[in-house]
GROMACS .gro file of C-alpha atoms in nm:
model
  224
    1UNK     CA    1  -2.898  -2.660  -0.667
    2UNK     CA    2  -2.530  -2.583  -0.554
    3UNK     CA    3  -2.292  -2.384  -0.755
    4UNK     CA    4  -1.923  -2.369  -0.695
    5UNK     CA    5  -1.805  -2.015  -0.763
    6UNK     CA    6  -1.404  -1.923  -0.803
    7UNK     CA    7  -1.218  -1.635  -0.850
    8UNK     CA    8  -0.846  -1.661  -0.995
    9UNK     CA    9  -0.613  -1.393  -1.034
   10UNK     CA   10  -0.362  -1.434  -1.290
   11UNK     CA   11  -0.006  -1.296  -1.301
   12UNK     CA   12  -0.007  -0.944  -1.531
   13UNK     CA   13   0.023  -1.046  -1.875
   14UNK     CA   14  -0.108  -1.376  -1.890
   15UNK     CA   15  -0.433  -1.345  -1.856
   16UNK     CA   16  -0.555  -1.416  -2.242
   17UNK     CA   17  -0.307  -1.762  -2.234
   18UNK     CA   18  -0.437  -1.845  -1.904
   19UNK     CA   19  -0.797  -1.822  -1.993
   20UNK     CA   20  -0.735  -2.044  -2.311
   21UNK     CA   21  -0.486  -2.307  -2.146
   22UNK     CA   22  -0.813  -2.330  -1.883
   23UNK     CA   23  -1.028  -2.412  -2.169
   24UNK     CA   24  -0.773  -2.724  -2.305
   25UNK     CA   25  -0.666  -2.837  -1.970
   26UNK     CA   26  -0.924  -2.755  -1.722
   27UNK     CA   27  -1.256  -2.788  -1.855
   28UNK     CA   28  -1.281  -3.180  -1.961
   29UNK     CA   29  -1.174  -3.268  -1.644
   30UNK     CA   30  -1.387  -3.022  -1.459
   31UNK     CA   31  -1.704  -3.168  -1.643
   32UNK     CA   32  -1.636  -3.543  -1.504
   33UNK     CA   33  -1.782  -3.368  -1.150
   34UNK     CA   34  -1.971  -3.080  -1.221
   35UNK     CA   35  -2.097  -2.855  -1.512
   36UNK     CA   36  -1.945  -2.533  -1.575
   37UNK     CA   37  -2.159  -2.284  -1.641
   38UNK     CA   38  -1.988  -2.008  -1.737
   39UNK     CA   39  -1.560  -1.864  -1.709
   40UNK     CA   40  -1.542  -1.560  -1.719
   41UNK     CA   41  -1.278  -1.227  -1.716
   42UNK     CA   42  -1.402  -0.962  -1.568
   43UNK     CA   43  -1.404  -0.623  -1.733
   44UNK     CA   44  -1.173  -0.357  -1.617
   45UNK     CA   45  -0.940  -0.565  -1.412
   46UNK     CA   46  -0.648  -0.677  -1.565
   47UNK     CA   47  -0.616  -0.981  -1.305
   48UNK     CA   48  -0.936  -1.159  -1.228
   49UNK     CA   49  -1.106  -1.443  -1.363
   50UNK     CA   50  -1.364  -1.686  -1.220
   51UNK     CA   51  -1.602  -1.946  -1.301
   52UNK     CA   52  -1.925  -2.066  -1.210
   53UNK     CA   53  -1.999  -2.420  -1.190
   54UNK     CA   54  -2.299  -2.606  -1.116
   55UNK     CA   55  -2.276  -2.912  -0.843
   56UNK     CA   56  -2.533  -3.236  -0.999
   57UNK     CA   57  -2.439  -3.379  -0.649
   58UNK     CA   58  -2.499  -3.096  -0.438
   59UNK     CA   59  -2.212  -3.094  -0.169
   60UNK     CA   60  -2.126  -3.478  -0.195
   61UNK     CA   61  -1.973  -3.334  -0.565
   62UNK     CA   62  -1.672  -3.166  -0.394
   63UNK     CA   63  -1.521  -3.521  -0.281
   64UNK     CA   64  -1.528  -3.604  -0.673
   65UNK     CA   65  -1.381  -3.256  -0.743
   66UNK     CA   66  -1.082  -3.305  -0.439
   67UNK     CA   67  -1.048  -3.686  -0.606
   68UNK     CA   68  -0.987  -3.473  -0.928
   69UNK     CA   69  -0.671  -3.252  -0.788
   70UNK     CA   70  -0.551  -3.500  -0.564
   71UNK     CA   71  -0.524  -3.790  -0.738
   72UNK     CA   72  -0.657  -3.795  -1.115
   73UNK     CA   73  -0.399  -3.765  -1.360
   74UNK     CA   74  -0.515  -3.461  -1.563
   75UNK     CA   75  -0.660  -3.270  -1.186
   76UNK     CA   76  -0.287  -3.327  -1.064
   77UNK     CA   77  -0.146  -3.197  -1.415
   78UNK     CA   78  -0.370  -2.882  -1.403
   79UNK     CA   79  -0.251  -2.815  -1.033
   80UNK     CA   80   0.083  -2.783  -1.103
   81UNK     CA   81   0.010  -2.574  -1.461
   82UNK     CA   82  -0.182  -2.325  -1.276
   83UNK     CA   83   0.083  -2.253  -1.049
   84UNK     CA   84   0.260  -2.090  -1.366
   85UNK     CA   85  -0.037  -1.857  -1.409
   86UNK     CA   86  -0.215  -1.748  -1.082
   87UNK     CA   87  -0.096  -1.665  -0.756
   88UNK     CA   88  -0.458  -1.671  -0.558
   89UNK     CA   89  -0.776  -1.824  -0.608
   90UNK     CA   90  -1.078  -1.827  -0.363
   91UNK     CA   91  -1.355  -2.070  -0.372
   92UNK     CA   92  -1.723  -2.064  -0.304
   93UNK     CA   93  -2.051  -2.203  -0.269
   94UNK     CA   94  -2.378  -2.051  -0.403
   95UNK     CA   95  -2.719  -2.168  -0.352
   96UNK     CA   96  -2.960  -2.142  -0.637
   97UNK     CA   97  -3.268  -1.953  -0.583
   98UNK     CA   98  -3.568  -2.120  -0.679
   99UNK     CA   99  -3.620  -1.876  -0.995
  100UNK     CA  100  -3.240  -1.934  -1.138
  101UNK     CA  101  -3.204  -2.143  -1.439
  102UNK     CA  102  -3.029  -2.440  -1.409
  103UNK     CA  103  -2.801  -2.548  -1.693
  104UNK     CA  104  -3.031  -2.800  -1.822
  105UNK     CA  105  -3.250  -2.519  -1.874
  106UNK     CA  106  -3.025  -2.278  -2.067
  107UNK     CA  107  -2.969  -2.545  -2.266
  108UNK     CA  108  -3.356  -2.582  -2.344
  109UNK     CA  109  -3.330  -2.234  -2.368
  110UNK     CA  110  -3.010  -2.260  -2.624
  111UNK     CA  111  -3.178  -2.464  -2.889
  112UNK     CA  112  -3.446  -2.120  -2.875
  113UNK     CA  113  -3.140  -1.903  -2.954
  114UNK     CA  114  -3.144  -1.742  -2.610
  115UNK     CA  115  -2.768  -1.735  -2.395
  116UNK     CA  116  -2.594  -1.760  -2.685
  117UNK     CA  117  -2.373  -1.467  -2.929
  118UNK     CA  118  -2.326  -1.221  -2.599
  119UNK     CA  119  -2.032  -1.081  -2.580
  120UNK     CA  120  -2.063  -0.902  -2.235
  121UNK     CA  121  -2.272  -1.039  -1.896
  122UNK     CA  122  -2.279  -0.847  -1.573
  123UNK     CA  123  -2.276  -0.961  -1.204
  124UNK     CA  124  -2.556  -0.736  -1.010
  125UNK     CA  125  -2.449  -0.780  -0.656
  126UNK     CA  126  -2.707  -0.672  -0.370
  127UNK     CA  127  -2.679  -0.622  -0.007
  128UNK     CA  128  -3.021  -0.669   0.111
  129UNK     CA  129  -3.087  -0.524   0.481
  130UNK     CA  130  -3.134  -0.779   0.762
  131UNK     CA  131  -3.463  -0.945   0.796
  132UNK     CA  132  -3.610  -0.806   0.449
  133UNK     CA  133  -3.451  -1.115   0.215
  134UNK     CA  134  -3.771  -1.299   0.151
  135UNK     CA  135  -3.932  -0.965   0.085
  136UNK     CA  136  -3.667  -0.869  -0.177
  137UNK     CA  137  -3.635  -1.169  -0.329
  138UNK     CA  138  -4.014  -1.244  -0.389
  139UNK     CA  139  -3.964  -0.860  -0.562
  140UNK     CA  140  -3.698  -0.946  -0.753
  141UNK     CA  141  -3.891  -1.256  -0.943
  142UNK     CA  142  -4.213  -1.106  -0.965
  143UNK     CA  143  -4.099  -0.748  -1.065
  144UNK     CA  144  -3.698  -0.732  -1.173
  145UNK     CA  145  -3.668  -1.045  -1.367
  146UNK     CA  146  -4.022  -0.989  -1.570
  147UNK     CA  147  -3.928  -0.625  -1.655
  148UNK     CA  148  -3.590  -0.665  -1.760
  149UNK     CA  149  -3.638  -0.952  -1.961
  150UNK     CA  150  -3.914  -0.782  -2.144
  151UNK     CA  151  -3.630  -0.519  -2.219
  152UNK     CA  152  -3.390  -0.791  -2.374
  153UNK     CA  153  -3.178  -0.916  -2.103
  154UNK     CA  154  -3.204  -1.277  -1.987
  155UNK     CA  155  -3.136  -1.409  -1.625
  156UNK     CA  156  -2.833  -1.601  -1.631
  157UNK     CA  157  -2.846  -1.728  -1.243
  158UNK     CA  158  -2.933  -1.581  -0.924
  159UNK     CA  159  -2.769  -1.713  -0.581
  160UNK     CA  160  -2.704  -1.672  -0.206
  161UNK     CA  161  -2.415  -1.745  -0.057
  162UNK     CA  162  -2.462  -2.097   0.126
  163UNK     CA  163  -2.325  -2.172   0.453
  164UNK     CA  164  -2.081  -1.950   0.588
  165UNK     CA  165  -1.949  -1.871   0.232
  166UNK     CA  166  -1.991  -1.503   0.164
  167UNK     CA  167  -2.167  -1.185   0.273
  168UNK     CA  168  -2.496  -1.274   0.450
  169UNK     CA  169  -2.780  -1.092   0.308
  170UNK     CA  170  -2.640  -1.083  -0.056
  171UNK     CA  171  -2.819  -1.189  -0.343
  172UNK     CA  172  -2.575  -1.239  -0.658
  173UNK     CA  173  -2.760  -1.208  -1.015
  174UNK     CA  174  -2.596  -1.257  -1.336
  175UNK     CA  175  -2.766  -1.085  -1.697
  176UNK     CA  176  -2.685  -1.127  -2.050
  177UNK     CA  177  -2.559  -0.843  -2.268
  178UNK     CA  178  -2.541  -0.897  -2.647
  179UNK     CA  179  -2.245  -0.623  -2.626
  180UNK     CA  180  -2.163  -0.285  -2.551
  181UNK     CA  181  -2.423  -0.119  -2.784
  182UNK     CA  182  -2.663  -0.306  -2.614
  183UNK     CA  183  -2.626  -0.237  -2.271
  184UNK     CA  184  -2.608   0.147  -2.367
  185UNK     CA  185  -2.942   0.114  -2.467
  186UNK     CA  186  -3.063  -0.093  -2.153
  187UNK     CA  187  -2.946   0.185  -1.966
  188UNK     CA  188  -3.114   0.435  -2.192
  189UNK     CA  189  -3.443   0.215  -2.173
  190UNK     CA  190  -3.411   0.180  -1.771
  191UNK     CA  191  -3.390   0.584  -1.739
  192UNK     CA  192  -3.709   0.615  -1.922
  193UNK     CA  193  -3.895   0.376  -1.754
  194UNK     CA  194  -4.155   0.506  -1.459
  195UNK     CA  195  -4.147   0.114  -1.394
  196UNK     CA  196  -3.774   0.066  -1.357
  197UNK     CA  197  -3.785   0.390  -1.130
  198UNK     CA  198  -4.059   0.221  -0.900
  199UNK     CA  199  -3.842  -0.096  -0.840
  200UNK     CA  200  -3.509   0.158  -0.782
  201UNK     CA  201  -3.689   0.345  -0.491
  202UNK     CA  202  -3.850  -0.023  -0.370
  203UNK     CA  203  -3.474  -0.132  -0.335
  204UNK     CA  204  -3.343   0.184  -0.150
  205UNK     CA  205  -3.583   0.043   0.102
  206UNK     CA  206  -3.520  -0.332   0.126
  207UNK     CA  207  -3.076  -0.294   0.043
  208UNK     CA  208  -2.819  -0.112   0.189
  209UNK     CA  209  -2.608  -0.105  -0.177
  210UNK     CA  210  -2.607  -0.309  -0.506
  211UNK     CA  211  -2.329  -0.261  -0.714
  212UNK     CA  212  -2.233  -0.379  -1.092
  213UNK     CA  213  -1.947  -0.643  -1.240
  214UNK     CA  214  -1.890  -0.634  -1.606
  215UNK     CA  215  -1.786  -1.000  -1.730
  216UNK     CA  216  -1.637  -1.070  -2.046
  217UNK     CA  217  -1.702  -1.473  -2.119
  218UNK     CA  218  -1.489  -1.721  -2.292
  219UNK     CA  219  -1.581  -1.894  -2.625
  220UNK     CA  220  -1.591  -2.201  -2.469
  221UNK     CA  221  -1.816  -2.124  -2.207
  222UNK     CA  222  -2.180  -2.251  -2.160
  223UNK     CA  223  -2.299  -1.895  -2.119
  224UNK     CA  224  -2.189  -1.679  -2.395
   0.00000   0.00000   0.00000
């Protein structure tokens, strides 16, 4: 699957407005093309939003989604409204790695009681050396995901960048944080953990960084 990922930077100020005016303007439009899984603010930042949206279509969805700004009544009316709230915004494409729920399957996974009532997600970015991606991410499933899941976090997604989109060699992850309690205790759990300590020196091995995002998501968000 393909997954259309933007970041938006709102003007100072507007950010909480912005964020709901996306979620009465935007979204039912958005949802005609695509599925949006999750919008996000991130933590920290006073000025950056995104969203992650899966394509049904693959690539042939972004002519629907141009069709939607160019020439659909509501895409043209949200085009010009934005302009009142952001001054940048950068798209992307993501490809799903064969391990990342798809939002048919949170939604399974919804009706279970799981992606739903968090409060906080974070973005786990890594920057795996050259030639040692297959080897990571064959890790990654088979170690990372079972362990950390076991300790209460739940995989959101996982991507590449597709195409020439991005940072070649990075691997994008997103986890589920019930709130701030929570991940305090993750991080208590991880520090314990001879296992977690096992995969950390693996990874000094296969990526040259990795680095955290804290994401705070909106009510009306798939994942939240």
């Amino acid at each position: 699957m393909l997954y259309l990922h933007e970041n938006t930077y709102p003007f100072p100020g507007v950010i909480d407005e912005y964020m709901d005016v996306m979620g009465t303007d935007l979204m039912a439009g958005l949802a005609r093309h695509m599925t949006v899984m999750g919008v996000f603010r991130v933590a920290f930042r006073h000025r950056e939003v995104f969203f992650l949206s899966e394509l049904p279509k693959g690539t042939d969805s972004l002519e629907g989604l141009s069709n939607f700004v160019i020439h659909e009544r509501d895409g043209l009316a949200w085009h010009r409204e934005g302009f009142r709230y952001r001054d940048e915004w950068f798209d992307s494409l993501l490809e799903g790695l064969p391990f990342s729920p798809t939002a048919a399957e949170i939604k399974k996974r919804q009706k279970k009681g799981e992606f739903t009532g968090n409060s906080l997600y974070y973005r786990l970015s890594h920057s795996v050396l050259p030639g040692k991606s297959e080897e990571f991410m064959k890790a990654f499933e088979k170690e990372l995901l079972p362990m950390e899941e076991k300790r209460g976090t739940k995989l959101a997604g996982c991507y590449r960048w597709f195409g020439a989109c991005g940072e070649s060699g990075e691997i994008i992850s997103f986890w589920t944080v019930k709130n701030w309690a929570e991940w305090g205790k993750i991080q208590e759990s991880q520090r314990k953990d001879p296992q977690y300590q096992r995969w950390m020196e693996k990874v000094s091995g296969l990526c040259a960084e990795w680095s955290y995002k804290f994401l705070l998501p909106a009510p009306y968000s798939l994942l939240h």
